[in-house]
Amino acid sequence: MALYTSYYTRQLALREQAGAGRGELQQEGEKSVQASVARRTIDYAGPYISWFERRFTVRCPSDTPALPPVAAGALQLLPPLAYAHQPASSFNIKFAGQAPSKTRSSVNVAVWTPDGRRCLSGTQAGEFTMWSGTNFQFETIIQAHETPVRTMTFTHNGNFLVSGDDGGTVRYWKTNLELVKSLSAHREAVRQLSFAPGDLKYATGSDDSTIRVWDFAQVKTEQVLAGHGGDVKCVDWHPHKALLVSGSKDALVKLWCPKSGRCLATLHGHKGTIMQTQWNQNGNWVLTASRDQTCKLFDVRMQRELTSFRGHNRDVTYASWHSVHEDLFVSGGHDGSMIFWLASRQAPQAEVRGAHEASIWAAAWHPAGHLLATGAADYAFKFWCRCRPGDPFFDEQQEEQRELAAMAAEAEVVAAPRPAAMAMPAPTFGTGKGRGGAIPGIGAAVAMPVLPQAAPFDVFSIRQAEPSEARGGRPPADGGPAAAAVAMHGGREGRGQGQDERGSSRQRERSPDRGQKRRRSRSRSPTAPPRVVEPPGPNARAAFQPLAGRHRMPPPIFSPAGPRPPFGRGGMPPPGGWPGRGQGGPPPGWRGGAPPYGRGRGGGRW
C-alpha cells in the first residue's frame, strides 16, 4: 500500500522544497531554520458570498451558472448548498492536506465543531488534537482519556462535547476542552454516542452487548436496552423522533424505543459484523456498513432493504452521510480505500484507492459539505476537498492512481469482484441545455434516472379476446345461456374459432321488422323510471361501468397488458345488463365488442 501514498508524500515534500526556494534562512545560533511559508487555505466564505449575491436570480436549478472549463472558473465555484440538484459536485476526491499524528497513534474518531472552524480528532493514545478547518494547521493537543478514545460528539446546540473510551468511561467537555464531568457508563468499551433531538438524552452503545439511555443533566441511566447477541458497535438516534437504531457483532440491525426499552423491529441482511449505522436526514433511511464488504440501505417504513452497495475488496469499516446532499455518502475500507456513493445508484460514483495506508476508522463531513476529514490506523489525519476546473494537480494524481491501481491489481488477490476503474470527472455544474460537456478536474454530475414512459397506442385497434380463447379451451356446449349468447353474436370471429356454423347463419338472417326494433330500442319514454345501476365488482374497471341515465357507454380504454373487460365479442353482458334489455341478451343487430357510444348513426356496431 506504500505505492498509493507515495504520491501524497512526494507532493508534500515538493511543497516544502518549493517553500525553501522562496523563503529565506534564519540563523538561530548554529542551526538554520526555514522561514514560515503560507499553507494552502480552503475557505468557504468566498463561495457563500457569491451565492448570497446570486441566489435571488436563481429561481430553479437550471438557472445555476455553469463553471468555465478553465482554472479561473474556480473563482465562480459555489458552496454545495447551491448545487443541491447535483450531489456529484461534492465528491471530495482531491487531496487538500495532511495532519500527521503528534504521537504516532491511530486516529479512531473525527468530528467538526458546530461552527465548522476547527476539526477535532481522538487517537489511540487517548488524546484530543485540534486542527484548523481552513489551513489544516495544528492548534492544540490534550490528554483527554487514559485509554483509547472510541467516540465523541457535540450536542446539537454546540455547547458541550461528550466522549467515550475503551474503559467504558464517558466524559463531558466544554467547547474550550475543559473537563466538566466524568462517569463510568459501561463495563467495557463505549463504541458510539448519539444525542436526542432535544439534547436532554443521549444513548451509548458498548461491547458489553447493551445500549444505555442517559439523562444528560442528571447524569443517570434511564433505560438499559438488551437484546443483541454480541458487541454493540454502533448506535444512532433518529433526527426528530424517539427511535434508536443499533448494529452489533451478531450482524443484526435493531430498532429500539428509548422510552419503553422495547425492541421494535430487527432488520436482517448482513453476514458480518455491522460497523456503522446512521440515520439519513430525511428520517426514513438507515445506512449500514459491515465487514461483509457491503453497505446497505434500509427503509424503516417498510422495514426492508432497499439496495446493497458492493465495491470494496476488504471490510467496510466506516460510512457517513453527506451533511447537505441527502442521497450522497462515503464509505471507508479496511484496505484504506474511499468510495463515494449515491443512494439512487448501486455502482460506485467516485473512488480514491489508497487514500490511507491502513484501515479508515473515521470520516467527518464539514457542516458546509465542502470538506471531508478522514482518520486511519496509519497515524494520518487527512483532508479532502472538491475538485476545481482545470486543475493539473488532480489530473496528474488521477493518472498516477490508475497506474498504481493496475500494478497492485496484478499483485494482490481480489476477494470480491471490483467495478471497472472510473475516470473521474466529467460534466459541468450548471444544468443548462449543454449537459454533455466536460470540465477537467470536476466530478461527474450524475442525473437522476428517468423512468421509461409507455408508448402511446390506439384503443380502437385493440382486439378483445374471446372467453374460450382467453381460457385456452373449447367453446361452451350448446344449450346454455353462454352458448346462446355466442350463437347470437358470434360473428366472423366465431367462425374463425371453430364455432357452430348455425350461429353464423342465424347472424346473417334479416328480420323484416328489424329496423322498427332498432328504432324502438333507441327511443325512451319520458315517464319510464330510471334504470338502476348495480355497483361494479371488485375487479371491474371504471372505464367499463355504465353511465347512469344513458343507453350507451363510452368505448373502453384499457391497456393491452391489463385485465380483459367483462364483456366483448361473444362475452358476458356488461354490469347491469344490456342497455334497455336487462339480462335478456344483447339488442338486435349487436355485432359484439363494447356497446356503442352516443345516439348517432350506425349505433349498432362500434
XYZ file of C-alpha atoms in Angstrom:
606
model
C 0.000 0.000 0.000
C 3.002 2.297 0.179
C 2.701 2.761 -3.569
C -0.539 4.643 -3.176
C 0.616 7.126 -0.566
C 3.940 7.811 -2.214
C 2.265 10.386 -4.427
C 0.856 12.359 -1.495
C 4.129 12.138 0.397
C 6.045 13.333 -2.626
C 3.685 16.258 -3.121
C 4.129 17.336 0.478
C 7.888 17.129 0.056
C 7.718 19.184 -3.137
C 5.761 21.868 -1.306
C 8.479 22.096 1.329
C 11.176 22.313 -1.337
C 9.242 24.983 -3.194
C 8.835 26.898 0.039
C 12.538 26.543 0.772
C 13.362 28.133 -2.575
C 11.109 31.093 -1.913
C 11.809 31.589 1.762
C 14.886 32.890 3.500
C 17.035 31.062 6.041
C 17.074 32.487 9.537
C 20.109 31.903 11.727
C 19.489 30.713 15.284
C 22.880 30.011 16.791
C 24.416 27.190 14.766
C 21.154 25.931 13.177
C 19.468 27.232 10.042
C 15.689 27.445 10.319
C 13.458 27.797 7.286
C 11.184 30.800 7.343
C 7.447 30.084 7.508
C 5.654 29.599 4.212
C 1.972 30.227 3.707
C -0.007 26.975 3.527
C -2.889 26.145 1.269
C -6.100 27.687 2.574
C -9.626 26.494 1.760
C -12.170 28.989 2.982
C -15.897 28.716 2.411
C -16.592 32.425 2.980
C -15.924 33.441 -0.630
C -18.268 30.891 -2.272
C -21.035 31.720 0.206
C -20.763 35.449 -0.506
C -21.015 34.737 -4.232
C -24.025 32.550 -3.650
C -25.769 35.168 -1.496
C -25.321 37.648 -4.325
C -26.739 35.283 -6.966
C -29.383 33.323 -5.144
C -32.130 35.868 -5.841
C -31.585 35.404 -9.571
C -31.566 31.599 -9.371
C -35.221 30.644 -9.399
C -34.739 26.993 -10.430
C -31.776 24.595 -10.774
C -31.465 25.356 -14.474
C -30.560 28.957 -13.597
C -27.403 27.882 -11.757
C -24.443 29.208 -13.745
C -22.060 26.637 -15.200
C -18.358 26.766 -14.399
C -15.996 27.679 -17.232
C -13.584 24.791 -18.038
C -10.520 26.843 -17.109
C -8.544 27.383 -13.935
C -10.127 30.799 -13.454
C -13.518 29.072 -13.189
C -12.683 28.127 -9.611
C -13.405 31.737 -8.645
C -17.060 31.136 -9.556
C -17.395 27.922 -7.525
C -20.420 27.998 -5.221
C -20.973 26.090 -1.943
C -22.560 22.611 -2.020
C -25.886 24.046 -0.904
C -26.134 25.884 -4.243
C -25.727 22.562 -6.103
C -28.445 20.698 -4.233
C -29.662 19.260 -7.552
C -26.189 17.881 -8.350
C -24.820 15.772 -5.484
C -21.933 14.659 -7.683
C -20.444 18.127 -7.282
C -19.486 17.160 -3.719
C -17.290 14.162 -4.487
C -14.367 15.249 -2.302
C -11.633 13.254 -4.002
C -8.966 15.977 -4.192
C -6.244 15.691 -1.567
C -6.122 19.019 0.303
C -3.762 18.437 3.232
C -2.413 16.032 5.815
C -2.105 16.422 9.560
C 0.151 13.688 10.971
C -0.460 12.469 14.499
C 1.832 14.109 17.031
C 2.292 10.863 18.989
C 2.115 8.457 16.021
C -1.072 6.763 17.157
C -4.126 5.612 15.253
C -6.912 8.153 14.675
C -10.136 6.493 15.866
C -12.687 9.310 15.655
C -13.085 12.702 13.985
C -15.667 15.441 14.475
C -16.097 19.031 13.312
C -17.081 21.801 15.664
C -20.626 23.059 15.042
C -19.332 26.317 13.542
C -17.002 24.428 11.181
C -13.897 26.416 12.134
C -11.952 23.511 13.651
C -11.757 19.749 13.417
C -11.178 17.537 16.441
C -9.649 14.057 16.376
C -9.409 11.357 19.034
C -6.454 8.964 18.970
C -5.457 5.566 20.247
C -3.317 7.280 22.883
C -6.378 8.921 24.474
C -5.578 12.411 23.151
C -7.693 15.152 21.639
C -5.991 17.000 18.778
C -7.487 20.152 17.324
C -6.771 21.308 13.767
C -7.713 24.425 11.839
C -10.545 23.945 9.379
C -9.145 26.327 6.745
C -5.367 25.798 6.523
C -5.251 22.460 8.455
C -2.604 23.652 10.892
C -2.156 22.141 14.315
C -3.711 24.175 17.140
C -3.723 22.222 20.389
C -3.493 18.763 21.946
C -4.595 17.473 25.383
C -4.553 14.140 27.196
C -8.307 13.548 27.454
C -8.557 9.840 28.413
C -6.295 7.210 29.897
C -7.436 4.639 27.327
C -8.040 4.924 23.553
C -10.803 7.333 22.537
C -13.560 5.491 20.672
C -16.284 8.084 20.168
C -17.128 11.731 20.694
C -19.907 14.025 19.559
C -21.165 17.547 20.114
C -24.627 18.379 21.359
C -26.964 19.800 18.755
C -26.769 23.257 20.320
C -22.960 23.053 20.285
C -22.435 23.844 23.979
C -20.901 20.560 25.128
C -18.752 17.717 23.856
C -19.222 14.150 25.128
C -16.613 11.418 24.597
C -16.213 7.725 25.408
C -13.166 5.464 25.673
C -12.092 1.838 25.797
C -12.543 1.649 29.554
C -16.262 2.408 29.462
C -15.812 5.993 30.713
C -17.917 8.885 29.421
C -16.756 12.468 29.930
C -18.378 15.873 29.435
C -16.348 18.736 27.995
C -16.887 22.393 27.272
C -16.113 23.785 23.853
C -12.716 25.004 25.114
C -11.918 21.369 26.079
C -12.357 21.976 29.800
C -13.437 18.822 31.652
C -16.856 19.090 33.290
C -17.895 15.573 34.363
C -16.600 12.006 34.207
C -18.622 8.854 34.859
C -18.294 5.114 34.421
C -21.007 4.224 31.927
C -20.224 0.629 30.869
C -18.102 -2.295 31.952
C -16.453 -2.448 28.533
C -15.558 -0.071 25.707
C -18.058 2.611 24.678
C -18.283 2.360 20.901
C -20.622 5.205 19.989
C -22.622 8.106 21.433
C -25.688 9.780 19.984
C -27.816 12.657 21.273
C -31.587 13.016 21.142
C -33.005 15.876 19.062
C -33.584 17.958 22.195
C -30.137 17.273 23.749
C -31.787 16.169 27.011
C -30.995 12.471 26.467
C -28.241 10.517 24.788
C -27.570 6.855 24.077
C -24.360 4.849 24.384
C -23.513 1.506 22.768
C -20.896 -0.748 24.309
C -19.030 -4.008 23.860
C -20.989 -5.400 26.815
C -23.898 -6.008 24.369
C -26.108 -3.307 25.885
C -27.367 0.142 24.958
C -27.994 2.664 27.706
C -30.175 5.765 27.563
C -28.887 8.563 29.812
C -30.287 11.777 31.195
C -27.723 14.394 30.200
C -28.384 16.869 33.015
C -28.860 14.419 35.897
C -26.176 12.017 34.635
C -28.137 8.845 35.352
C -29.332 5.825 33.404
C -32.966 5.777 32.324
C -33.135 2.622 30.187
C -30.938 -0.386 29.511
C -31.634 -1.949 26.113
C -30.507 -5.574 25.954
C -31.184 -7.858 23.016
C -28.086 -8.071 20.846
C -26.125 -11.287 20.814
C -22.727 -9.594 20.502
C -20.811 -6.375 20.947
C -22.822 -3.278 20.049
C -20.577 -1.456 17.592
C -22.825 1.496 16.729
C -25.972 3.325 17.808
C -27.700 6.378 16.363
C -30.692 8.461 17.461
C -33.416 9.409 14.992
C -33.169 13.034 13.748
C -36.566 14.031 15.163
C -38.227 11.015 16.802
C -37.802 8.819 19.869
C -36.251 5.962 17.915
C -32.843 4.303 18.085
C -31.038 2.130 15.573
C -28.112 -0.083 16.522
C -25.759 -2.556 14.887
C -23.880 -5.379 16.504
C -21.404 -8.166 16.035
C -24.328 -10.567 15.540
C -24.935 -8.978 12.076
C -28.356 -7.627 13.124
C -29.788 -4.120 12.917
C -32.338 -3.357 15.617
C -34.806 -0.524 16.137
C -35.498 0.469 19.751
C -37.954 2.628 21.662
C -35.879 4.636 24.183
C -38.954 5.325 26.331
C -40.108 1.763 26.953
C -36.841 -0.024 26.225
C -38.504 -2.466 23.805
C -37.061 -3.738 20.536
C -39.464 -2.628 17.817
C -38.002 -4.419 14.808
C -34.981 -6.383 13.626
C -33.522 -5.908 10.144
C -31.633 -8.773 8.546
C -29.392 -8.775 5.516
C -25.752 -8.550 6.577
C -23.494 -11.550 7.039
C -20.767 -9.913 9.124
C -20.194 -7.509 11.971
C -22.014 -4.216 11.463
C -19.520 -1.414 11.955
C -21.726 1.625 11.352
C -25.402 2.601 11.353
C -26.580 6.113 10.606
C -29.926 7.760 10.003
C -30.444 9.851 6.909
C -31.594 13.427 7.376
C -34.985 12.508 5.857
C -35.643 10.208 8.827
C -36.675 7.222 6.670
C -33.389 5.643 5.575
C -30.810 3.787 7.637
C -27.318 3.323 6.213
C -25.248 0.377 7.442
C -21.649 -0.675 6.847
C -20.477 -4.196 7.557
C -17.442 -6.420 7.444
C -19.104 -8.488 4.718
C -17.685 -5.858 2.286
C -21.073 -4.231 1.650
C -23.098 -1.190 2.612
C -26.872 -1.485 2.742
C -29.728 0.979 2.734
C -32.880 0.132 4.724
C -36.249 1.880 4.717
C -37.811 1.761 8.178
C -41.292 2.461 6.814
C -41.310 -0.886 5.006
C -38.713 -2.452 7.326
C -36.820 -3.965 4.457
C -33.639 -3.480 2.466
C -33.794 -1.018 -0.416
C -30.426 -1.641 -2.059
C -26.957 -3.021 -1.413
C -23.691 -1.322 -2.357
C -20.706 -3.517 -3.159
C -17.363 -2.087 -4.259
C -14.793 -2.634 -1.516
C -12.329 -5.502 -1.683
C -11.995 -5.683 2.091
C -14.160 -4.995 5.140
C -16.141 -1.763 5.160
C -15.134 -0.025 8.372
C -16.996 3.285 8.168
C -19.802 5.062 6.289
C -21.214 8.553 6.654
C -23.976 10.581 5.003
C -23.167 13.946 3.446
C -24.133 16.936 5.558
C -26.009 18.690 2.711
C -26.916 16.197 -0.037
C -29.495 13.684 1.076
C -28.510 10.780 -1.177
C -24.699 11.068 -1.052
C -22.499 9.117 1.351
C -18.889 7.994 1.638
C -17.510 4.671 2.845
C -14.050 3.681 4.006
C -12.497 0.235 3.794
C -10.007 -1.880 5.655
C -7.571 -1.505 2.742
C -7.566 2.298 3.049
C -9.764 2.944 0.014
C -12.522 5.552 -0.012
C -15.631 5.316 -2.221
C -18.428 7.820 -2.831
C -21.942 6.541 -3.494
C -25.385 7.810 -4.453
C -28.424 6.169 -2.909
C -30.120 6.002 -6.314
C -27.255 4.074 -7.953
C -25.629 0.831 -6.896
C -22.340 1.394 -8.718
C -19.540 3.447 -7.095
C -19.594 7.027 -8.340
C -16.082 8.109 -7.298
C -13.178 6.295 -5.683
C -9.808 7.051 -4.126
C -7.797 3.870 -3.824
C -5.064 4.060 -1.248
C -6.411 7.176 0.427
C -4.737 5.770 3.552
C -2.197 3.030 4.127
C -4.378 1.248 6.706
C -7.993 0.918 7.816
C -10.095 4.073 7.772
C -11.716 4.371 11.188
C -13.268 7.838 10.967
C -14.759 10.195 8.379
C -16.425 13.523 9.128
C -18.082 15.930 6.694
C -17.740 19.657 7.210
C -21.107 21.247 8.149
C -20.973 23.164 4.846
C -20.169 19.954 2.937
C -17.106 21.204 1.025
C -14.505 19.312 3.102
C -14.080 15.744 4.299
C -11.762 14.744 7.135
C -10.618 11.113 7.441
C -8.599 9.348 10.117
C -6.985 5.928 9.846
C -4.688 3.457 11.501
C -1.708 4.795 9.528
C -1.384 7.668 12.068
C -2.537 10.189 9.428
C -5.396 12.673 9.530
C -6.214 13.863 6.004
C -8.463 16.486 4.469
C -10.194 16.162 1.088
C -11.913 18.884 -0.910
C -13.911 19.282 -4.107
C -12.157 19.391 -7.454
C -11.506 22.629 -9.292
C -11.893 23.081 -13.048
C -8.647 22.896 -14.965
C -6.638 21.573 -12.017
C -3.429 19.934 -13.345
C -2.588 18.534 -9.916
C -5.784 16.496 -9.873
C -5.323 15.210 -13.425
C -1.784 14.028 -12.631
C -3.000 12.448 -9.407
C -5.743 10.521 -11.209
C -3.384 9.266 -13.904
C -0.829 8.016 -11.411
C -3.520 6.483 -9.228
C -4.808 4.467 -12.173
C -1.323 3.211 -12.981
C -0.643 2.241 -9.366
C -4.034 0.570 -9.053
C -3.308 -1.516 -12.164
C 0.074 -2.546 -10.743
C -1.449 -3.511 -7.399
C -4.281 -5.453 -9.038
C -1.735 -7.802 -10.586
C -0.017 -8.444 -7.265
C -2.909 -8.828 -4.809
C -5.745 -11.347 -4.718
C -9.094 -9.691 -5.216
C -11.615 -11.005 -2.695
C -14.697 -9.594 -4.420
C -15.493 -8.541 -7.989
C -14.354 -4.975 -8.382
C -16.074 -2.408 -10.618
C -14.171 -1.056 -13.555
C -11.874 1.876 -12.870
C -13.831 5.080 -13.149
C -12.411 8.041 -14.891
C -13.255 10.883 -12.642
C -14.840 13.697 -13.899
C -16.841 14.979 -16.445
C -19.953 17.147 -16.577
C -20.428 20.736 -15.708
C -22.018 22.051 -12.544
C -24.701 24.016 -14.349
C -27.861 22.359 -15.591
C -28.479 24.275 -18.782
C -29.084 22.719 -22.170
C -25.466 21.780 -22.613
C -25.202 18.837 -20.242
C -22.812 16.828 -22.328
C -19.733 18.994 -21.778
C -16.752 18.006 -19.648
C -14.612 20.090 -17.340
C -11.152 18.799 -16.416
C -10.932 18.118 -12.719
C -14.663 18.152 -11.977
C -16.580 15.067 -10.870
C -19.370 13.647 -12.980
C -22.639 15.405 -12.328
C -24.934 12.400 -12.149
C -28.525 12.928 -13.213
C -31.330 11.068 -11.528
C -32.695 8.121 -13.566
C -35.715 8.865 -15.752
C -38.460 6.288 -15.693
C -39.429 4.974 -19.152
C -42.852 6.040 -20.356
C -45.302 3.724 -22.024
C -45.611 4.077 -25.787
C -48.936 5.561 -26.963
C -51.385 3.187 -28.586
C -54.742 3.367 -30.322
C -57.563 1.978 -28.234
C -59.617 1.320 -31.384
C -57.012 -1.144 -32.654
C -57.309 -3.411 -29.610
C -58.913 -6.750 -30.219
C -60.770 -8.222 -27.275
C -60.098 -11.904 -26.719
C -62.850 -14.488 -26.802
C -63.780 -16.131 -23.497
C -62.764 -19.518 -24.799
C -59.650 -18.035 -26.400
C -58.527 -16.416 -23.146
C -59.043 -19.631 -21.208
C -57.338 -21.730 -23.860
C -60.240 -24.260 -24.093
C -63.035 -25.118 -26.475
C -66.203 -23.025 -26.841
C -69.055 -23.817 -24.453
C -71.523 -26.561 -25.359
C -74.913 -25.819 -26.880
C -77.895 -25.384 -24.633
C -76.582 -22.983 -22.014
C -77.083 -19.217 -21.830
C -73.428 -18.643 -22.686
C -73.803 -20.819 -25.792
C -76.916 -18.870 -26.788
C -75.028 -15.595 -26.441
C -72.152 -16.944 -28.517
C -74.520 -18.248 -31.138
C -76.447 -14.962 -31.273
C -73.442 -12.651 -31.823
C -70.585 -14.962 -32.713
C -69.802 -13.057 -35.939
C -66.787 -13.656 -38.106
C -64.573 -14.436 -35.111
C -66.909 -17.252 -34.121
C -66.326 -18.974 -37.468
C -62.588 -18.351 -37.145
C -62.500 -20.144 -33.801
C -64.422 -23.162 -34.978
C -67.814 -22.174 -33.604
C -71.065 -23.673 -34.845
C -71.943 -22.600 -38.384
C -75.593 -22.347 -37.384
C -74.777 -19.362 -35.198
C -73.215 -17.557 -38.153
C -76.151 -18.386 -40.426
C -78.639 -17.066 -37.890
C -76.489 -13.953 -37.542
C -76.797 -13.292 -41.269
C -80.592 -13.686 -41.255
C -82.507 -10.421 -41.544
C -85.764 -9.857 -39.711
C -88.425 -7.813 -41.560
C -89.141 -5.667 -38.513
C -85.528 -5.282 -37.500
C -85.463 -1.535 -38.272
C -88.545 -0.958 -36.123
C -86.990 -2.823 -33.194
C -83.840 -0.770 -33.528
C -85.811 2.467 -33.555
C -87.839 1.355 -30.544
C -84.629 0.466 -28.665
C -83.266 3.946 -29.302
C -86.387 5.752 -28.048
C -87.223 6.012 -24.413
C -90.405 7.109 -22.707
C -90.001 10.209 -20.558
C -92.207 8.621 -17.899
C -90.154 5.437 -17.630
C -88.418 5.002 -14.263
C -84.648 5.435 -14.283
C -82.620 2.305 -14.703
C -80.904 1.074 -11.534
C -77.158 0.665 -11.953
C -75.612 -2.120 -9.912
C -72.297 -1.358 -8.201
C -69.325 -2.802 -10.066
C -67.425 -5.768 -8.750
C -64.027 -5.553 -7.073
C -62.230 -6.424 -10.344
C -64.339 -4.220 -12.633
C -62.615 -1.218 -14.191
C -64.066 2.272 -14.098
C -63.896 2.559 -17.910
C -66.467 -0.265 -18.295
C -69.059 0.942 -15.791
C -72.339 2.030 -17.423
C -73.286 5.689 -17.166
C -76.466 6.303 -15.206
C -79.382 7.605 -17.293
C -77.861 6.683 -20.686
C -78.453 3.863 -23.116
C -74.877 3.820 -24.343
C -71.423 3.616 -22.852
C -68.150 5.162 -23.966
C -65.694 2.882 -25.766
C -63.400 1.009 -23.377
C -59.915 2.333 -22.745
C -57.596 -0.250 -21.311
C -54.014 -1.409 -21.603
C -53.144 -4.435 -23.757
C -51.414 -5.904 -20.698
C -54.327 -5.084 -18.385
C -57.296 -7.304 -17.443
C -59.773 -8.317 -20.137
C -63.134 -6.467 -19.951
C -66.047 -8.455 -18.550
C -67.877 -8.348 -21.881
C -66.979 -8.315 -25.542
C -67.436 -10.315 -28.673
C -69.059 -13.478 -27.517
C -68.618 -12.473 -23.868
C -70.988 -11.943 -20.937
C -73.351 -8.950 -20.700
C -71.983 -5.787 -19.062
C -72.786 -4.947 -15.413
C -76.453 -4.084 -15.093
C -77.418 -5.976 -18.249
C -77.528 -4.875 -21.850
C -78.724 -1.286 -22.302
C -82.503 -1.241 -22.291
C -82.838 -5.056 -22.186
C -81.672 -6.139 -18.727
C -80.315 -9.688 -18.777
C -82.325 -10.778 -21.799
C -79.417 -10.682 -24.224
C -77.915 -8.022 -26.465
C -80.071 -5.708 -28.571
C -80.912 -6.818 -32.099
C -78.215 -6.188 -34.602
C -75.487 -6.268 -31.968
C -72.190 -7.468 -33.524
C -70.040 -7.800 -30.471
C -67.434 -5.517 -28.958
C -68.088 -2.740 -26.498
C -71.543 -1.111 -26.522
C -71.768 1.840 -28.939
C -71.392 5.373 -27.704
C -73.920 8.104 -28.319
C -77.054 8.169 -30.414
C -75.510 8.757 -33.843
C -75.943 6.679 -36.969
C -74.508 3.202 -37.020
C -75.033 2.838 -33.290
C -75.470 -0.915 -33.508
C -71.802 -1.529 -34.195
C -68.659 0.064 -32.727
